[in-house]
Short mmCIF file of C-alpha atoms and ligand atoms in Angstrom, two decimals:
data_model
loop_
_atom_site.label_atom_id
_atom_site.label_comp_id
_atom_site.label_asym_id
_atom_site.label_seq_id
_atom_site.Cartn_x
_atom_site.Cartn_y
_atom_site.Cartn_z
CA MET A 141 -8.65 11.40 -0.44
CA LYS A 142 -4.86 11.45 -0.89
CA ILE A 143 -2.87 8.43 -2.08
CA ASP A 144 0.93 8.39 -2.12
CA ILE A 145 2.46 5.52 -4.10
CA LEU A 146 6.12 4.53 -3.53
CA THR A 147 7.74 2.59 -6.37
CA LEU A 148 10.99 1.96 -8.26
CA PHE A 149 9.02 2.31 -11.54
CA PRO A 150 6.97 5.55 -11.47
CA GLU A 151 6.61 5.46 -15.27
CA MET A 152 4.30 2.42 -14.93
CA PHE A 153 1.59 4.68 -13.47
CA GLU A 154 1.43 7.20 -16.30
CA GLY A 155 -1.27 5.39 -18.25
CA PRO A 156 -3.90 4.08 -15.81
CA PHE A 157 -4.26 7.29 -13.78
CA SER A 158 -4.39 9.70 -16.69
CA CYS A 159 -7.63 8.73 -18.38
CA SER A 160 -11.36 8.19 -17.82
CA ILE A 161 -12.88 8.04 -14.35
CA LEU A 162 -9.61 8.23 -12.37
CA LYS A 163 -8.45 11.25 -14.38
CA ARG A 164 -11.79 13.00 -13.76
CA ALA A 165 -11.67 12.12 -10.05
CA GLN A 166 -8.29 13.85 -9.77
CA GLU A 167 -9.38 16.88 -11.81
CA SER A 168 -12.46 17.28 -9.58
CA GLY A 169 -10.28 17.12 -6.42
CA LEU A 170 -12.02 14.02 -5.07
CA LEU A 171 -8.77 12.09 -5.36
CA SER A 172 -5.10 13.19 -5.29
CA ILE A 173 -2.51 10.63 -6.36
CA ARG A 174 1.25 11.32 -5.96
CA ILE A 175 3.88 8.88 -7.28
CA HIS A 176 7.31 8.81 -5.57
CA ASN A 177 10.49 7.18 -6.97
CA ILE A 178 12.14 5.26 -4.11
CA ARG A 179 15.47 5.27 -5.98
CA ASP A 180 15.64 9.07 -5.54
CA TYR A 181 16.19 8.40 -1.81
CA ALA A 182 19.02 5.85 -2.16
CA ASP A 183 21.96 7.36 -0.26
CA ASN A 184 24.70 5.60 -2.26
CA LYS A 185 26.59 7.02 -5.23
CA HIS A 186 25.00 4.59 -7.73
CA HIS A 187 21.48 5.06 -6.33
CA LYS A 188 21.36 1.30 -5.72
CA ALA A 189 17.96 0.35 -4.24
CA ASP A 190 18.19 -3.45 -4.28
CA ASP A 191 20.78 -6.06 -3.30
CA TYR A 192 21.37 -9.82 -2.96
CA PRO A 193 19.45 -11.62 -0.20
CA PHE A 194 21.31 -12.51 3.00
CA GLY A 195 21.35 -16.29 3.29
CA GLY A 196 21.55 -16.67 -0.46
CA GLY A 197 18.75 -17.46 -2.91
CA ALA A 198 17.65 -16.19 -6.30
CA GLY A 199 16.87 -12.64 -7.24
CA LEU A 200 17.24 -9.29 -5.55
CA VAL A 201 15.65 -7.71 -2.46
CA MET A 202 14.72 -4.04 -2.14
CA MET A 203 16.95 -2.31 0.43
CA ALA A 204 15.51 -0.79 3.62
CA GLN A 205 17.28 2.63 3.58
CA PRO A 206 15.77 4.09 0.35
CA ILE A 207 12.27 2.96 1.43
CA PHE A 208 12.57 4.33 4.98
CA ASP A 209 13.89 7.70 3.76
CA CYS A 210 11.24 7.93 1.03
CA MET A 211 8.47 7.19 3.56
CA ASP A 212 9.88 9.73 6.04
CA ALA A 213 9.90 12.40 3.32
CA VAL A 214 6.41 11.57 2.05
CA LEU A 215 4.86 11.44 5.56
CA ARG A 216 6.58 14.63 6.75
CA ASP A 217 3.33 16.51 6.05
CA GLY A 218 1.06 14.13 7.93
CA PRO A 219 0.17 10.51 8.77
CA ALA A 220 -1.29 7.94 6.40
CA ARG A 221 -2.52 4.34 6.54
CA ARG A 222 0.62 2.56 5.28
CA ILE A 223 -0.07 -0.46 3.07
CA LEU A 224 2.38 -2.89 1.44
CA LEU A 225 1.01 -4.71 -1.61
CA SER A 226 2.08 -8.32 -1.18
CA PRO A 227 0.84 -11.91 -1.73
CA ARG A 228 1.03 -12.34 2.09
CA GLY A 229 -1.63 -9.68 2.59
CA LYS A 230 -5.32 -9.57 3.43
CA ARG A 231 -7.23 -10.28 0.20
CA LEU A 232 -8.68 -7.18 -1.49
CA SER A 233 -12.51 -7.29 -1.38
CA PRO A 234 -15.36 -4.79 -1.94
CA GLU A 235 -15.65 -4.52 1.85
CA LEU A 236 -11.94 -3.73 2.29
CA ALA A 237 -12.03 -1.28 -0.65
CA GLN A 238 -15.06 0.49 0.86
CA GLU A 239 -13.23 0.71 4.23
CA LEU A 240 -10.07 2.14 2.62
CA ALA A 241 -12.15 4.62 0.61
CA ARG A 242 -13.22 6.20 3.90
CA GLU A 243 -9.60 6.97 4.86
CA GLU A 244 -8.20 10.53 4.65
CA ARG A 245 -4.85 9.35 3.30
CA LEU A 246 -3.18 6.14 2.12
CA LEU A 247 0.46 5.30 1.42
CA LEU A 248 0.93 2.34 -0.93
CA LEU A 249 4.37 0.68 -1.03
CA CYS A 250 5.16 -1.37 -4.16
CA GLY A 251 7.67 -4.16 -3.68
CA HIS A 252 9.58 -5.53 -6.68
CA TYR A 253 11.91 -8.43 -7.54
CA GLU A 254 11.92 -10.98 -4.71
CA GLY A 255 10.42 -8.47 -2.28
CA ILE A 256 11.50 -5.93 0.31
CA ASP A 257 13.81 -6.07 3.36
CA GLU A 258 11.58 -7.37 6.17
CA ARG A 259 12.67 -4.53 8.51
CA VAL A 260 10.41 -2.23 6.46
CA MET A 261 7.47 -4.05 8.09
CA THR A 262 8.26 -2.02 11.25
CA VAL A 263 6.81 1.04 9.43
CA ILE A 264 3.95 -0.70 7.60
CA ASP A 265 0.41 -0.97 9.06
CA GLU A 266 -0.88 -3.82 6.90
CA GLU A 267 -0.35 -5.92 3.77
CA VAL A 268 -2.97 -6.27 1.02
CA SER A 269 -3.02 -8.90 -1.73
CA ILE A 270 -5.02 -8.80 -4.96
CA GLY A 271 -4.82 -12.57 -5.38
CA ASP A 272 -2.92 -15.82 -4.78
CA TYR A 273 -0.40 -15.49 -7.58
CA VAL A 274 3.05 -13.84 -7.74
CA LEU A 275 3.63 -10.78 -9.93
CA THR A 276 6.91 -9.10 -10.93
CA GLY A 277 6.05 -6.13 -8.74
CA GLY A 278 3.48 -4.44 -6.50
CA GLU A 279 2.81 -1.73 -9.08
CA LEU A 280 -0.12 -3.43 -10.84
CA PRO A 281 -1.70 -4.38 -7.47
CA ALA A 282 -1.37 -0.73 -6.37
CA MET A 283 -3.22 0.33 -9.53
CA VAL A 284 -5.92 -2.30 -8.97
CA LEU A 285 -6.39 -1.26 -5.33
CA THR A 286 -6.55 2.45 -6.26
CA ASP A 287 -9.08 1.83 -9.05
CA CYS A 288 -11.21 -0.43 -6.87
CA LEU A 289 -11.40 1.92 -3.85
CA ALA A 290 -11.82 5.08 -5.98
CA ARG A 291 -15.20 3.76 -7.13
CA PHE A 292 -16.41 3.95 -3.51
CA ILE A 293 -15.46 7.61 -3.09
CA PRO A 294 -18.75 9.56 -3.25
CA GLY A 295 -18.90 11.53 -6.49
CA VAL A 296 -16.27 9.55 -8.41
CA LEU A 297 -18.82 7.46 -10.30
CA GLY A 298 -21.60 9.21 -12.22
CA SER A 299 -24.22 7.78 -9.88
CA GLU A 300 -23.77 6.03 -6.57
CA ASP A 301 -26.14 3.37 -7.93
CA SER A 302 -23.27 1.94 -9.94
CA VAL A 303 -21.62 0.50 -6.84
CA VAL A 304 -24.96 -0.52 -5.33
CA GLU A 305 -26.06 -2.70 -8.23
CA GLU A 306 -22.97 -4.55 -9.41
CA SER A 307 -21.22 -7.87 -9.17
CA PHE A 308 -20.51 -8.95 -5.61
CA SER A 309 -22.52 -6.04 -4.13
CA ASP A 310 -25.11 -8.60 -3.00
CA GLY A 311 -22.85 -11.62 -3.22
CA ARG A 312 -23.97 -12.38 -6.77
CA LEU A 313 -22.60 -11.72 -10.25
CA GLU A 314 -24.16 -8.84 -12.15
CA TYR A 315 -26.92 -9.44 -14.76
CA PRO A 316 -26.13 -9.12 -18.50
CA GLN A 317 -26.14 -5.60 -19.92
CA TYR A 318 -27.30 -4.53 -23.40
CA THR A 319 -27.39 -1.23 -25.32
CA ARG A 320 -28.45 -0.04 -28.80
CA PRO A 321 -29.06 -1.35 -31.42
CA ALA A 322 -31.79 -3.78 -30.27
CA ASP A 323 -30.86 -6.01 -33.21
CA PHE A 324 -27.17 -6.47 -34.08
CA ARG A 325 -26.34 -8.94 -36.86
CA GLY A 326 -29.58 -10.73 -35.98
CA LEU A 327 -28.61 -10.92 -32.31
CA ARG A 328 -31.60 -9.47 -30.49
CA VAL A 329 -31.78 -7.89 -27.05
CA PRO A 330 -34.11 -9.86 -24.67
CA GLU A 331 -37.67 -8.52 -25.29
CA VAL A 332 -38.31 -8.00 -21.56
CA LEU A 333 -35.69 -5.20 -21.55
CA LEU A 334 -37.48 -3.39 -24.37
CA GLY A 335 -40.94 -3.64 -22.77
CA GLY A 336 -40.50 -0.89 -20.15
CA ASN A 337 -42.12 -3.03 -17.42
CA HIS A 338 -39.63 -2.31 -14.59
CA LYS A 339 -40.99 -5.04 -12.31
CA LYS A 340 -40.54 -7.64 -15.05
CA ILE A 341 -37.11 -6.18 -15.91
CA GLN A 342 -36.02 -6.41 -12.24
CA GLU A 343 -37.27 -10.03 -12.01
CA TRP A 344 -35.44 -10.97 -15.22
CA ARG A 345 -32.23 -9.32 -14.02
CA SER A 346 -32.39 -10.99 -10.63
CA GLY A 347 -33.00 -14.33 -12.30
CA GLN A 348 -30.03 -13.82 -14.60
CA SER A 349 -27.74 -12.91 -11.67
CA GLU A 350 -28.83 -16.03 -9.82
CA LEU A 351 -28.30 -18.22 -12.90
CA LYS A 352 -24.87 -16.78 -13.80
CA THR A 353 -23.67 -17.01 -10.20
CA ARG A 354 -24.92 -20.60 -9.83
CA LEU A 355 -23.25 -21.59 -13.15
CA THR A 356 -19.92 -19.78 -12.91
CA ARG A 357 -19.37 -18.91 -9.22
CA PRO A 358 -21.21 -21.44 -7.02
CA ASP A 359 -18.68 -20.59 -4.26
CA LEU A 360 -20.36 -17.18 -3.98
CA MET A 361 -23.70 -18.91 -3.36
CA GLU A 362 -22.23 -20.84 -0.42
CA LYS A 363 -20.57 -17.67 0.94
CA ARG A 364 -23.92 -15.89 0.74
C1 LIG B 652 1.22 -9.13 -5.11
C2 LIG B 652 -0.03 -9.77 -5.11
C3 LIG B 652 2.46 -9.67 -5.68
C4 LIG B 652 5.56 -10.39 -4.95
C5 LIG B 652 7.02 -10.19 -5.13
C6 LIG B 652 5.86 -8.31 -6.01
C7 LIG B 652 4.90 -9.45 -5.90
C8 LIG B 652 7.21 -8.94 -5.89
N1 LIG B 652 1.07 -7.96 -4.49
N2 LIG B 652 -0.91 -8.92 -4.50
N3 LIG B 652 -0.36 -10.96 -5.63
N4 LIG B 652 3.60 -8.98 -5.40
O1 LIG B 652 2.47 -10.70 -6.35
O2 LIG B 652 -0.22 -7.87 -4.13
O3 LIG B 652 8.04 -8.10 -5.17
#
């Protein structure tokens, strides 16, 4: 899968995509991520990429020209599903992430400041939101979306089981996890997990998921 990310702050992406699972996914060719600086396409002498909003109001708006020209350049070698990260968008969910993970190619546009010139929506297929709160930019949402969908690309996670048995996969929160040592500062791991009886372990885990979901996310119970 190929993901092109368009942003005014390419340096923000250095960290998250250069370690652990996402780094390995790129090295193994399962995922190719390219970051493009929209300001490089601003056709004015000061490379201005934002301006004051028509009609007044606080803050700055990203200009249409640098975004259009950046998208034209990036999509010269083929089409992509063009997504704007924005609070107006469809809420990111495991189902949406799984759907996006099946795409050949995605283009993610990161707004910043007060947002982008609305005429850019004429070259955007859909908007995606990571939650009902306003951030300083679409960069972090683009990272969240990329991380979330990458886990559904076959081969990215050590075992496919990881996405099968996890929070939300069956509408419930995941059961508690433990690892060695069995006794840490007197805090013991539940005996059932040390007994090797897989049926009992599965029952305990299912019970824990139910309990945690009922206590902390009853809304998920209704949804289910
Ligand atoms: C956002 C979100 C988000 C809005 C104005 C960027 C900011 C600024 N994107 N899910 N929540 N975007 O807050 O996706 O331009």
